[in-house]
Backbone as a printed PyTorch tensor [residue, N CA C, xyz], in Angstrom:
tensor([[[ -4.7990,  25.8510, -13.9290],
         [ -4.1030,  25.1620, -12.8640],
         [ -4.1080,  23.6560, -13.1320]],

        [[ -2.8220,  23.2170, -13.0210],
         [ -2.6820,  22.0760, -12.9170],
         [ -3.5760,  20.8900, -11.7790]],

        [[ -4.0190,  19.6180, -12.0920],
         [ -4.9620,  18.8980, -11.1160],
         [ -3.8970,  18.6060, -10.3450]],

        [[ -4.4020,  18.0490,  -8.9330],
         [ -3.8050,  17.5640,  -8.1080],
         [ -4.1500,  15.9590,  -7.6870]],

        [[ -2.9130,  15.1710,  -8.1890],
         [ -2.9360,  13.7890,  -8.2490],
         [ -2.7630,  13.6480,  -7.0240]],

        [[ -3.8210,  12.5430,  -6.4350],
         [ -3.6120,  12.1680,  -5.5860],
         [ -4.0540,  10.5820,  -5.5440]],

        [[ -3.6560,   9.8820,  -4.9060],
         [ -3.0280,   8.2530,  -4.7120],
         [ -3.4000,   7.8460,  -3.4230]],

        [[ -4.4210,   7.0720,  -3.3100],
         [ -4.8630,   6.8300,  -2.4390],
         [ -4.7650,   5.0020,  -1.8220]],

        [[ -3.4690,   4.7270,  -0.7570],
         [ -3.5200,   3.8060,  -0.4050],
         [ -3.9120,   2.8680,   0.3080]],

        [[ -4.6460,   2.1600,   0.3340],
         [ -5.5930,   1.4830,   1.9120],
         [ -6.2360,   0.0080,   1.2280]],

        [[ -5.8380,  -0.6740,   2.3520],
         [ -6.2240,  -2.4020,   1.9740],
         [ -7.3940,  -2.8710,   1.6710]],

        [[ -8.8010,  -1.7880,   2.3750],
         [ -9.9800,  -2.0190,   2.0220],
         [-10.3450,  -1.6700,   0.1290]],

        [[-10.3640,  -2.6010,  -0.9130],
         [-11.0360,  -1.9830,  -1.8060],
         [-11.9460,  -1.0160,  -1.9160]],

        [[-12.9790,  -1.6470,  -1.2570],
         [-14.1990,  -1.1720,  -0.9470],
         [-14.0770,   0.9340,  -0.7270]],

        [[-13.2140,   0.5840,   0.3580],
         [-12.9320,   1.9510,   1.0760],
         [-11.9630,   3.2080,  -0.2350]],

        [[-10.8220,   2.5690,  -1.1330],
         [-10.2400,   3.0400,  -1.7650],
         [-11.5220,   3.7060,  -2.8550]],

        [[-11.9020,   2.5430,  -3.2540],
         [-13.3290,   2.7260,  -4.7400],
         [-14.2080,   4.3210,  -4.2240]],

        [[-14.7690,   4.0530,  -2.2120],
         [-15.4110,   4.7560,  -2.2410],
         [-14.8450,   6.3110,  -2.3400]],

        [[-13.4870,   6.0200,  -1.9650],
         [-13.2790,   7.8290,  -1.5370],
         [-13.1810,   8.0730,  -3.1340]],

        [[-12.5080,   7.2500,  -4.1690],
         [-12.5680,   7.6690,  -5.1890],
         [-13.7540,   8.3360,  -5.8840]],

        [[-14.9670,   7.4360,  -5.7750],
         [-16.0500,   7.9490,  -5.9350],
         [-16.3100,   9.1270,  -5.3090]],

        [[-16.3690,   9.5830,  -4.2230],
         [-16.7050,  10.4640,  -3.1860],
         [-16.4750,  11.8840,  -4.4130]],

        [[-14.8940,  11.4740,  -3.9560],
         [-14.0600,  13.1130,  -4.6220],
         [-13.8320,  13.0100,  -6.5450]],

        [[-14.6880,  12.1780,  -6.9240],
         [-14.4170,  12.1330,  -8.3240],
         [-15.0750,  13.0830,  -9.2430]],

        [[-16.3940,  13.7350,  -8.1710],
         [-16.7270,  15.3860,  -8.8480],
         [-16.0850,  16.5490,  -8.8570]],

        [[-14.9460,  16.8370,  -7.7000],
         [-13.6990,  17.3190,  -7.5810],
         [-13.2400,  17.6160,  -9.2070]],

        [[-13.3760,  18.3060,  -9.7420],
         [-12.5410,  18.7060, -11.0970],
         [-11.3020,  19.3440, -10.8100]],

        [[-10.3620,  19.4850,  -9.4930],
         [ -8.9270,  19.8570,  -9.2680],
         [ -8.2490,  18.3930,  -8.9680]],

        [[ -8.8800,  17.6140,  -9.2330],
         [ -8.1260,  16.2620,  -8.2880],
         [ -8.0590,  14.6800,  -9.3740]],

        [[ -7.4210,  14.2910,  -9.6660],
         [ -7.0580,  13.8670, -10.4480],
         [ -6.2140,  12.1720,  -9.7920]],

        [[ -7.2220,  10.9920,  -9.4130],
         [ -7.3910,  10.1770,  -8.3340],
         [ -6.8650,   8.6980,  -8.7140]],

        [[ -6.2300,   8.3300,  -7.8180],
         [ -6.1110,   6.9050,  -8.6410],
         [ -5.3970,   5.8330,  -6.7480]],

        [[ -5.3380,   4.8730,  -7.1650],
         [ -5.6660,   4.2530,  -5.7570],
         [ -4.9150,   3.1320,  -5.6250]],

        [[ -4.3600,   2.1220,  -4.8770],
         [ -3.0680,   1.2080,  -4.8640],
         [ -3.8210,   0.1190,  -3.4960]],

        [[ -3.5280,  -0.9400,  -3.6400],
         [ -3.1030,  -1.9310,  -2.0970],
         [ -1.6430,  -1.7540,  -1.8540]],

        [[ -1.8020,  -1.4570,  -0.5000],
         [ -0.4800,  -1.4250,   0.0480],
         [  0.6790,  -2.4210,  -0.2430]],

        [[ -0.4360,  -3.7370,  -0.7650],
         [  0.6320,  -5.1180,  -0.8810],
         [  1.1480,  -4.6430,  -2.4790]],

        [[  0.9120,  -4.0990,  -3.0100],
         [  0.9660,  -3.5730,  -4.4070],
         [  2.0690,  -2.8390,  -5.2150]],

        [[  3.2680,  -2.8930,  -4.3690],
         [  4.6590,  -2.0830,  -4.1550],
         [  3.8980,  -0.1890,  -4.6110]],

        [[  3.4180,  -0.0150,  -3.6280],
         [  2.9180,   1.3120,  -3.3930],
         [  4.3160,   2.3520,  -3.5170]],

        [[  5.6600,   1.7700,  -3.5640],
         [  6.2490,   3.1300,  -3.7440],
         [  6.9170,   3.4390,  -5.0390]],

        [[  6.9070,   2.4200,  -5.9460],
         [  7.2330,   2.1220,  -6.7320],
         [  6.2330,   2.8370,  -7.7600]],

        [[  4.8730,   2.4070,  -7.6970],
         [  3.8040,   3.6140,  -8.2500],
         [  3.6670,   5.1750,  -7.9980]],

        [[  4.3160,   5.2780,  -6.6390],
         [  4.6330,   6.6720,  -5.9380],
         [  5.7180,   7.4230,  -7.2380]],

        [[  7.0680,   6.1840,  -6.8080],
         [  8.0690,   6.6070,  -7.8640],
         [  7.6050,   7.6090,  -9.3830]],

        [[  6.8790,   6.2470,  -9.9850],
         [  6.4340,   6.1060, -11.5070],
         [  5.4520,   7.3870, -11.7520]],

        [[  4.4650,   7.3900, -10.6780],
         [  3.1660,   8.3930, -10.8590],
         [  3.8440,   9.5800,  -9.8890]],

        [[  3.7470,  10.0800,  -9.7200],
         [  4.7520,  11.2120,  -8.6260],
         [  3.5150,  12.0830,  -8.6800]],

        [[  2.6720,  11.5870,  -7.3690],
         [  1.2090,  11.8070,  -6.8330],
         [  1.6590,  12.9630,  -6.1430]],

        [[  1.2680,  14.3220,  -5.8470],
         [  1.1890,  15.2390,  -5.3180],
         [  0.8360,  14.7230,  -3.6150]],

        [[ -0.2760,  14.2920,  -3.4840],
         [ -0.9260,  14.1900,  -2.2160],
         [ -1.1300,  11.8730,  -2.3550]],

        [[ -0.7090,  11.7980,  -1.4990],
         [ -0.7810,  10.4730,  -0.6220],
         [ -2.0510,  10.5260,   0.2680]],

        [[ -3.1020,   9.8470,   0.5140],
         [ -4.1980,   9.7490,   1.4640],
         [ -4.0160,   8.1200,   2.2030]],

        [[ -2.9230,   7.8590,   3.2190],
         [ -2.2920,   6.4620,   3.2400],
         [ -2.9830,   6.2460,   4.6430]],

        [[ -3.5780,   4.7010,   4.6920],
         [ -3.9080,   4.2380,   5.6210],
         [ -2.9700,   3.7340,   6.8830]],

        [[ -3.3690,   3.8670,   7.8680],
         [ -2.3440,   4.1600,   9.2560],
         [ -2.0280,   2.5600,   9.2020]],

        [[ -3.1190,   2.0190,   9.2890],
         [ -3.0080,   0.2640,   9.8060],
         [ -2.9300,  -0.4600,   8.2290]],

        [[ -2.0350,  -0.5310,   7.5210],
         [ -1.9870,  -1.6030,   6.6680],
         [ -2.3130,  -2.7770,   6.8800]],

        [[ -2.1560,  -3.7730,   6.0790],
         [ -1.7770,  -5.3440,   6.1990],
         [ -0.3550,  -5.7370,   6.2500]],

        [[  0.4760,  -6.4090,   6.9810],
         [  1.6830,  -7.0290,   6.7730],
         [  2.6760,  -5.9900,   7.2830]],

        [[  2.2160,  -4.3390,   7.8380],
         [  3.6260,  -3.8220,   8.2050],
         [  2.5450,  -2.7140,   8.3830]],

        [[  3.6670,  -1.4420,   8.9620],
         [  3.2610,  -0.0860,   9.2900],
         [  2.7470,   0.6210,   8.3980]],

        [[  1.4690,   1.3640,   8.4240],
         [  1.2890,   2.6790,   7.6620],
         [  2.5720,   3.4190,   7.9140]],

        [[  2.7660,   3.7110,   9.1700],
         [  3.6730,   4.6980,   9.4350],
         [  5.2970,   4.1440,   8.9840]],

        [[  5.7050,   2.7910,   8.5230],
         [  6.9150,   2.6000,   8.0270],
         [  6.6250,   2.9620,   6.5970]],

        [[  5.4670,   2.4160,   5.9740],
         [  5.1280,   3.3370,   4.3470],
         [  5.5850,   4.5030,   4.3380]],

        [[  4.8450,   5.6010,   5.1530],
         [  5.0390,   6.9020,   5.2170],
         [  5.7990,   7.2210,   5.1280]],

        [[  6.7780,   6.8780,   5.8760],
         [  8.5230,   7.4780,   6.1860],
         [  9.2060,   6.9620,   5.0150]],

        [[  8.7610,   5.6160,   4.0580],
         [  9.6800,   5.0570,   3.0200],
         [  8.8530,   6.5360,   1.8690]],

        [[  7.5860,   6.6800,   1.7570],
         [  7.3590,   7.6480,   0.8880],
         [  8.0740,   9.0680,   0.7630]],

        [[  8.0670,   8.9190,   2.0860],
         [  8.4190,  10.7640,   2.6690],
         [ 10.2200,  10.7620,   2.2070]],

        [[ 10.4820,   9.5950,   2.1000],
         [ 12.3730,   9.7450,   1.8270],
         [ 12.3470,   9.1380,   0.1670]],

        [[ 11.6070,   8.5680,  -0.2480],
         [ 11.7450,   8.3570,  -1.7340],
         [ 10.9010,   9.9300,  -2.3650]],

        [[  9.8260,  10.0850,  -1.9590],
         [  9.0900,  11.2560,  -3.1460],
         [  9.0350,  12.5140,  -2.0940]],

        [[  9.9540,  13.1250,  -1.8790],
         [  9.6950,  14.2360,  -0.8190],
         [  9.0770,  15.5110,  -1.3050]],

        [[  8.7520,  15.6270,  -2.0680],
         [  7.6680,  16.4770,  -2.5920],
         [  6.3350,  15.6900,  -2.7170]],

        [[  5.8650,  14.6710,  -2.1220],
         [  4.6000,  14.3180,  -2.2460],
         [  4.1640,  14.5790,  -0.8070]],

        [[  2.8670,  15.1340,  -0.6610],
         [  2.2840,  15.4660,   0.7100],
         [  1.7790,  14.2970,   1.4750]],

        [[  1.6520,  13.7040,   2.6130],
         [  1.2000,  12.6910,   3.1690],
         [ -0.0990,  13.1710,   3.8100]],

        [[ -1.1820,  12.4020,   4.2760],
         [ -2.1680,  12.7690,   4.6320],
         [ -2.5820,  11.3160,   5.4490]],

        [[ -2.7000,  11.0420,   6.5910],
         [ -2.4290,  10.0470,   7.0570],
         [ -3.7960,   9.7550,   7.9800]],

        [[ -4.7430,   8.5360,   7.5500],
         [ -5.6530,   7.8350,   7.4970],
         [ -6.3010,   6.8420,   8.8640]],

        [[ -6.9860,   7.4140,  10.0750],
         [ -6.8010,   6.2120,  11.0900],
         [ -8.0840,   5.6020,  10.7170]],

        [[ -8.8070,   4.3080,  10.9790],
         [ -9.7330,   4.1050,  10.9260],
         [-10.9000,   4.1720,  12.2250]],

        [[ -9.8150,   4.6180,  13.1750],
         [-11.0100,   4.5470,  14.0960],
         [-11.0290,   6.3210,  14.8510]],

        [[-11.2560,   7.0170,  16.0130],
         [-11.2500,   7.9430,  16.6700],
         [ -9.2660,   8.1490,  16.5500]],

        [[ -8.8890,   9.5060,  16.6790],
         [ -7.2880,   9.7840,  16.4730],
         [ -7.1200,   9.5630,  18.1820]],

        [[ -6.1320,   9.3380,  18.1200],
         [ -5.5520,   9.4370,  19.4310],
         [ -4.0910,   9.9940,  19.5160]],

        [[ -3.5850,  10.3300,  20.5700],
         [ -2.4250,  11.1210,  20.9510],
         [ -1.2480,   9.9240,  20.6460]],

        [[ -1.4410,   8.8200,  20.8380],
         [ -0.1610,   7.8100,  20.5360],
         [  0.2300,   7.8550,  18.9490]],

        [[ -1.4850,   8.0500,  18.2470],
         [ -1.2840,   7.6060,  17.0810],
         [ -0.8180,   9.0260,  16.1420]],

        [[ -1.1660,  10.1890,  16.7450],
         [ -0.7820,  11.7570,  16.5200],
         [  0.6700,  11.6860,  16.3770]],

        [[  1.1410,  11.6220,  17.7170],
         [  2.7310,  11.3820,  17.6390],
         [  3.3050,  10.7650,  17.0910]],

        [[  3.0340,   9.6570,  16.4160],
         [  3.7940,   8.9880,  15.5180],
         [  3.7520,   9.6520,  13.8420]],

        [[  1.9790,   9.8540,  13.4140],
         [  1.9860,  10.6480,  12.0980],
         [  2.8300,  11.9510,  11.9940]],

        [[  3.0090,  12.7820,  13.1410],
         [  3.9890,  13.6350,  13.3980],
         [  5.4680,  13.4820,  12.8330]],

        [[  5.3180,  12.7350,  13.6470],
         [  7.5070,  11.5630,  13.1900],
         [  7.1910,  11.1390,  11.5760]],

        [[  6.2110,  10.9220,  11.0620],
         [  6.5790,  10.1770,   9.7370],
         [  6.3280,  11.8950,   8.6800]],

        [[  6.1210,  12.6120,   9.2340],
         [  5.9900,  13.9360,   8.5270],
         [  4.9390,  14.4770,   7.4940]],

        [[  3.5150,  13.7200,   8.2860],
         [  2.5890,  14.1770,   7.3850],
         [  2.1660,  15.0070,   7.4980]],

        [[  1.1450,  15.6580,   6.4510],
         [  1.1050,  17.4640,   6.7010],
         [ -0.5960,  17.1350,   7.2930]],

        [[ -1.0160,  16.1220,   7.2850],
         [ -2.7570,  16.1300,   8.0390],
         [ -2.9110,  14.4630,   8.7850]],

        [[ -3.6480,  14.5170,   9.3820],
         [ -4.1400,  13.5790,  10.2100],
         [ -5.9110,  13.3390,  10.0170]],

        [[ -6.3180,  12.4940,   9.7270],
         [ -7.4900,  12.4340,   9.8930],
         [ -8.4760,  11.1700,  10.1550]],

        [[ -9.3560,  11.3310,  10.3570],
         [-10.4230,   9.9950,  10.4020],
         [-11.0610,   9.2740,   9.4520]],

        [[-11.2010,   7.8980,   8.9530],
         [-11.3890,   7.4480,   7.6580],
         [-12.8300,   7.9980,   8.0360]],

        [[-13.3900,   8.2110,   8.8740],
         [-15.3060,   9.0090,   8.7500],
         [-15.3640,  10.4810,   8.1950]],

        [[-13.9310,  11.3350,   7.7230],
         [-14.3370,  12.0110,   7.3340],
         [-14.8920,  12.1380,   6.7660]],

        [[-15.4840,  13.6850,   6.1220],
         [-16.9860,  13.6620,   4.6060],
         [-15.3620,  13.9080,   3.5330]],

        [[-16.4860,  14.0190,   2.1410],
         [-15.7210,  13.6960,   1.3350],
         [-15.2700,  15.4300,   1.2460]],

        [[-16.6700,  16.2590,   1.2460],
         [-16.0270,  17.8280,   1.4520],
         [-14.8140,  18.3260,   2.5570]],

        [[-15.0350,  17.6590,   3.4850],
         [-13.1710,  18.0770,   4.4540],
         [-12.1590,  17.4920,   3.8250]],

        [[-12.4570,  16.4700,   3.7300],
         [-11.0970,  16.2420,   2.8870],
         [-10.8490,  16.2760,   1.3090]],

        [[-11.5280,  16.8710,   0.3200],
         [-11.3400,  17.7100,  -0.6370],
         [-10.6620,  18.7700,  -0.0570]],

        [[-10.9680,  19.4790,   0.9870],
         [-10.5780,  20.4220,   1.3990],
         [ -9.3080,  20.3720,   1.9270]],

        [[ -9.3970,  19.6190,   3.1360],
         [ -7.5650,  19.3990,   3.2610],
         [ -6.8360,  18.8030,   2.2750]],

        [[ -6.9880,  18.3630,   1.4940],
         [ -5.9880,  17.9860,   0.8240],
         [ -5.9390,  18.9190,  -0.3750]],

        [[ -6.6710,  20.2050,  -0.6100],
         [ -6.0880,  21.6350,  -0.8090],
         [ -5.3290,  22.2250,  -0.0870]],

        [[ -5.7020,  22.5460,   0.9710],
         [ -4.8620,  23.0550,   2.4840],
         [ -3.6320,  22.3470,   1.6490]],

        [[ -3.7120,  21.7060,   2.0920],
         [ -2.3830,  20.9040,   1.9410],
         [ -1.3160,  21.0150,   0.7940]],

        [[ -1.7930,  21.0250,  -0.2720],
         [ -1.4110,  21.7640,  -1.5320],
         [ -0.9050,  23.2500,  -1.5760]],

        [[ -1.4090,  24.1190,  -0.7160],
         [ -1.1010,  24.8390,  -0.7540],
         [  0.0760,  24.9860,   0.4450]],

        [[  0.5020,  24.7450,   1.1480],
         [  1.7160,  24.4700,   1.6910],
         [  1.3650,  24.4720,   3.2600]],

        [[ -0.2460,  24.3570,   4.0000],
         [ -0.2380,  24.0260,   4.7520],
         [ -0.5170,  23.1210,   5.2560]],

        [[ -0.1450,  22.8660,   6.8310],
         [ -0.6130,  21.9450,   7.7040],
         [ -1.2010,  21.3400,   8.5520]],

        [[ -2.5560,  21.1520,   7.8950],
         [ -3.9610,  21.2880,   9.1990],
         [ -3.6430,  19.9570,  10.2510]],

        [[ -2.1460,  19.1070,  10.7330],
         [ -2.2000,  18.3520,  11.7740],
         [ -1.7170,  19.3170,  12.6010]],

        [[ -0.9470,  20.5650,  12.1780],
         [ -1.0840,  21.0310,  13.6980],
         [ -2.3440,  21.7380,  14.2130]],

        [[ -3.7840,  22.0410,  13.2190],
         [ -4.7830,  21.5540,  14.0150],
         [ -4.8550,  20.8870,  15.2720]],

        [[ -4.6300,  19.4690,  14.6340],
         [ -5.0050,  18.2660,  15.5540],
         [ -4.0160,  18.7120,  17.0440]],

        [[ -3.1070,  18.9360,  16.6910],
         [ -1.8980,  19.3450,  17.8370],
         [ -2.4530,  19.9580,  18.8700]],

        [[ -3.1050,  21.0720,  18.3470],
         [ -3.5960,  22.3370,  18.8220],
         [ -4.8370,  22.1140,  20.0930]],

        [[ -5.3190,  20.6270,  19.9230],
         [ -6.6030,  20.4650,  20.5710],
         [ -5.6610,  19.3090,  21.7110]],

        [[ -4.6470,  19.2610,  21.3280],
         [ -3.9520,  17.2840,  22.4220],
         [ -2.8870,  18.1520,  22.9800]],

        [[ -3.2410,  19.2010,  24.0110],
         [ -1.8010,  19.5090,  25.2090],
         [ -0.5890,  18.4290,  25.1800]],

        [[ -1.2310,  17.0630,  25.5800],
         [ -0.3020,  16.0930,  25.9550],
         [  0.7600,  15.6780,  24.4900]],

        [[  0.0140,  15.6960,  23.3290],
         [  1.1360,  15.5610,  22.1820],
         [  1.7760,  16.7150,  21.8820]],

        [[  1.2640,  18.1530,  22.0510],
         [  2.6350,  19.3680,  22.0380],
         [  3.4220,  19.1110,  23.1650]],

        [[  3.2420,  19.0830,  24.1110],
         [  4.3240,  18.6690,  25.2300],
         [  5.3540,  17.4540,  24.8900]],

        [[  5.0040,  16.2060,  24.4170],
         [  5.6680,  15.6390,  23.7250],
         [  6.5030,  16.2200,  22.6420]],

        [[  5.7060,  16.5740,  21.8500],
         [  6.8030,  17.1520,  20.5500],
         [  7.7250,  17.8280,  21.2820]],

        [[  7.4010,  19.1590,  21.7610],
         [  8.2560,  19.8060,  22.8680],
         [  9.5240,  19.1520,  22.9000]],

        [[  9.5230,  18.5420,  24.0270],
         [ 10.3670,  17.6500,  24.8620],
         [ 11.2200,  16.7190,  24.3920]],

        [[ 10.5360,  16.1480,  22.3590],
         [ 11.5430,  15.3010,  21.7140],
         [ 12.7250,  16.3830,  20.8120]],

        [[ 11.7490,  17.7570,  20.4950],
         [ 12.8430,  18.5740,  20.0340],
         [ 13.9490,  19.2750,  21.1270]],

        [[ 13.6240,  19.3790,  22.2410],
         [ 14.5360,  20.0070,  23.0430],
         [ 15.4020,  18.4250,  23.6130]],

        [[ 15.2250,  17.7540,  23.8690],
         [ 15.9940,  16.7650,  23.7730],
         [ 17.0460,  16.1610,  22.2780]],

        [[ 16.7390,  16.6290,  21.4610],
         [ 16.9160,  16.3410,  20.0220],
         [ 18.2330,  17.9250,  19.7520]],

        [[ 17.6840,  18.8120,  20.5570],
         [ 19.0540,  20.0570,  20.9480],
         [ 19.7080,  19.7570,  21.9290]],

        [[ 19.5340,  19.2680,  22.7760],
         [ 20.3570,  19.0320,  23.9900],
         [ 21.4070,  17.8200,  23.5210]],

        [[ 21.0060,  16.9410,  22.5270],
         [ 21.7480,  16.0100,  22.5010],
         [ 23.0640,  16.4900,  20.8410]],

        [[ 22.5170,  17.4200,  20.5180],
         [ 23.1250,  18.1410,  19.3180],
         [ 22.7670,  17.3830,  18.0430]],

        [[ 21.6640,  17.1450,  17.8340],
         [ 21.7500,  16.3950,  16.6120],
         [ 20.6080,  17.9920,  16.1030]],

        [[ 21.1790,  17.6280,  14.4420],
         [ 20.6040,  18.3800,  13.9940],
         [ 19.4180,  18.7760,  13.7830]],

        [[ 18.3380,  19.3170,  13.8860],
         [ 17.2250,  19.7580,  13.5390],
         [ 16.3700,  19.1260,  11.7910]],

        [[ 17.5750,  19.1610,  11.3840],
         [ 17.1150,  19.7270,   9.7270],
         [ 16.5150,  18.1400,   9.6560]],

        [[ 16.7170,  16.9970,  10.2890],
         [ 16.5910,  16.0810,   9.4520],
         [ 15.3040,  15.4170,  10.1520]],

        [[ 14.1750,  16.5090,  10.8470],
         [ 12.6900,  16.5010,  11.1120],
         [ 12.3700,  16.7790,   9.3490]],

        [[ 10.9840,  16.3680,   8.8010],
         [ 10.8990,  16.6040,   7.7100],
         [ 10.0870,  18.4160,   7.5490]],

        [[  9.5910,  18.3920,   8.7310],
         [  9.1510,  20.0940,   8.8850],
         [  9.4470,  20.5030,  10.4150]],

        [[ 10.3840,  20.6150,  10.4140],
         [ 11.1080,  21.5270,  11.7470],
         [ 10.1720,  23.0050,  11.6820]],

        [[ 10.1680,  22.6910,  13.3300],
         [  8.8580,  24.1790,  13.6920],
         [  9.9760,  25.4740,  13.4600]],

        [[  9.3530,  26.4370,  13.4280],
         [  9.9230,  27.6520,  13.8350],
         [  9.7800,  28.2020,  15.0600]],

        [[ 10.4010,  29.2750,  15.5670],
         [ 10.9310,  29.6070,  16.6100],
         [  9.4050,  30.4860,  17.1750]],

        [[  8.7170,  30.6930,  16.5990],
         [  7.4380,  31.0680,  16.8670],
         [  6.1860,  30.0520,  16.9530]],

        [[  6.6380,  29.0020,  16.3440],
         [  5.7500,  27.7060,  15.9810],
         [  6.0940,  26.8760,  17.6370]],

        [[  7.4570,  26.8030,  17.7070],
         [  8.1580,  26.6180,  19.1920],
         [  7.2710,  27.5070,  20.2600]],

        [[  6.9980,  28.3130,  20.2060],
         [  6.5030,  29.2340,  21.3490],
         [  5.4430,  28.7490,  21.6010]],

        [[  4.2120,  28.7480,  20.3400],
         [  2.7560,  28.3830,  20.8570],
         [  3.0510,  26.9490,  21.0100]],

        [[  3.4610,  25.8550,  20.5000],
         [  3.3990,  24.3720,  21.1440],
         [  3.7810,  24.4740,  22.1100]],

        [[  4.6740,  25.0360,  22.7700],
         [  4.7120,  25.2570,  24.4820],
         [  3.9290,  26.1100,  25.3370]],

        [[  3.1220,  27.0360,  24.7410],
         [  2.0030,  27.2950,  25.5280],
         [  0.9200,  26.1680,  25.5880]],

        [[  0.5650,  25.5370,  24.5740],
         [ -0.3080,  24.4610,  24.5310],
         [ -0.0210,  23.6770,  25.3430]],

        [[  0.9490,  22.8920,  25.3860],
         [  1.5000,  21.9230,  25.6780],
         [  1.8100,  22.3080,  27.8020]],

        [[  1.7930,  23.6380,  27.9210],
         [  1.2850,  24.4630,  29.3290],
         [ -0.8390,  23.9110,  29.4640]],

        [[ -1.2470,  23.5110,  28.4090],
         [ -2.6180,  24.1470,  28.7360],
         [ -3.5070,  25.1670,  28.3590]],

        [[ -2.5010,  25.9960,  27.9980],
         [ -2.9150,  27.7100,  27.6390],
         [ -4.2650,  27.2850,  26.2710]],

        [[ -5.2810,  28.5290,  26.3790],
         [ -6.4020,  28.2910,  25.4750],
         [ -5.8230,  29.3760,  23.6890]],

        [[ -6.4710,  28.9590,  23.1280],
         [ -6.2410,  29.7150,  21.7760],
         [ -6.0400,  31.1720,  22.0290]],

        [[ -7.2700,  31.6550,  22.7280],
         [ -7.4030,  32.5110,  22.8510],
         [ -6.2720,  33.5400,  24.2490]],

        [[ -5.6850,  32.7310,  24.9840],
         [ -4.4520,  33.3120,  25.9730],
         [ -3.7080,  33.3280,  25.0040]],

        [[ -2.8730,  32.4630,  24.4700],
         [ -2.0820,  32.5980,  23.5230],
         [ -2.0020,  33.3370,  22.1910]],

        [[ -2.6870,  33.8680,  21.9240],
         [ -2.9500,  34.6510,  20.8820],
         [ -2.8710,  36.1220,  21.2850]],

        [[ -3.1810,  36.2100,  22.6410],
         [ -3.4760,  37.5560,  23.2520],
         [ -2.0670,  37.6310,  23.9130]],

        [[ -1.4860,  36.7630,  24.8450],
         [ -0.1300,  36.7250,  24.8160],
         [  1.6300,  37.2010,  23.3980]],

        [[  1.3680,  36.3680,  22.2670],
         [  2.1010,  36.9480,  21.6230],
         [  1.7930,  37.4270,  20.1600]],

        [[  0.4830,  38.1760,  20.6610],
         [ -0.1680,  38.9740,  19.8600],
         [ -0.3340,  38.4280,  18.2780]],

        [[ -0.6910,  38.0690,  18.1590],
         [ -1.8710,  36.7560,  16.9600],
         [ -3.2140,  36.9070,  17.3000]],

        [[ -3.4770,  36.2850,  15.7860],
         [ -4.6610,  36.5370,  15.7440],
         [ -5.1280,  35.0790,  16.4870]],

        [[ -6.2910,  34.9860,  16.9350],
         [ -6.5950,  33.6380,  17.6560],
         [ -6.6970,  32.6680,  16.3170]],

        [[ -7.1510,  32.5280,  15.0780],
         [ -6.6470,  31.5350,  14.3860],
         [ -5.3260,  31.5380,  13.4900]],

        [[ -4.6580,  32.0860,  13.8250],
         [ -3.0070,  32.0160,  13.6120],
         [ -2.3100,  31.1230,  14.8200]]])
């Protein structure tokens, strides 16, 4: 199996060096690291990094305007999107809109995120995890896709449009409903 390059952007040196270090016993991962001031997409371009680990709060502009310039220049590279402090539902909803496939806390250990950013490789998406636990951001999502039909614009140009079953449980959530109602409701397993 091929390694999985991943490119890790964030203004702290310090912070880039360490995750490098962290995951550099990782023998699937194959690591290398940028300042945002550093024309980060341009190395995106050149190196065509599998997985992105991009910090939310840059210097001089948006993580989340990076994201969206990555996500439309290298759309086969996975985003994995970096807060430095506790996640919150403002900041959920937005990594949502820029189409990353994880959300996480720069305190993660270095073993979860080795790990998600397998998950991730393999074509899933542990932010709807995060979804799964914030009622108030599935109700949002909700409400921007059914507004987003009501107004007829197309679907396709979300970078991962839910499915019609993916639709069902974010609106039970987004009701309140527990893993476990919902699962027993349209018969799933409770971690499906």
């Amino acid at each position: 199996m091929d390694k999985i390059k991943v490119l890790v952007i964030d203004k702290q040196t310090y912070f880039r060096a360490g995750v490098c270090q962290a995951l550099f016993g990782q023998e699937d991962l194959e690591l290398s690291d940028c300042d945002p001031t550093d024309d980060p997409i341009g190395l995106v371009e050149t190196t065509s990094p599998d997985v992105v680990l991009l910090d939310i709060d840059p210097p001089s502009f948006s993580g989340f305007d990076l994201g969206r310039k990555i996500a439309r220049h290298s759309p086969n590279c996975r985003l994995i999107m970096l807060t430095p402090g506790e996640s919150n539902d403002d900041e959920l909803l937005e990594v949502i809109k820029v189409g990353a496939a994880a959300y996480l806390s720069k305190n993660t250990t270095a073993q979860d995120l080795a790990q998600v950013i397998v998950k991730v490789m393999n074509g899933e998406y542990p932010i709807r995890d995060s979804v799964a636990v914030s009622p108030r951001v599935a109700e949002n999502v909700l409400r921007q896709f059914q507004s987003m039909a009501l107004a007829g614009k197309r679907m396709e140009s979300i970078t991962s449009p839910l499915t019609f079953r993916e639709t069902q449980v974010l609106s039970y959530i987004a009701e309140g409903n527990s893993n476990k109602f919902i699962a027993q409701i349209l018969q799933i397993s409770e971690q499906t």
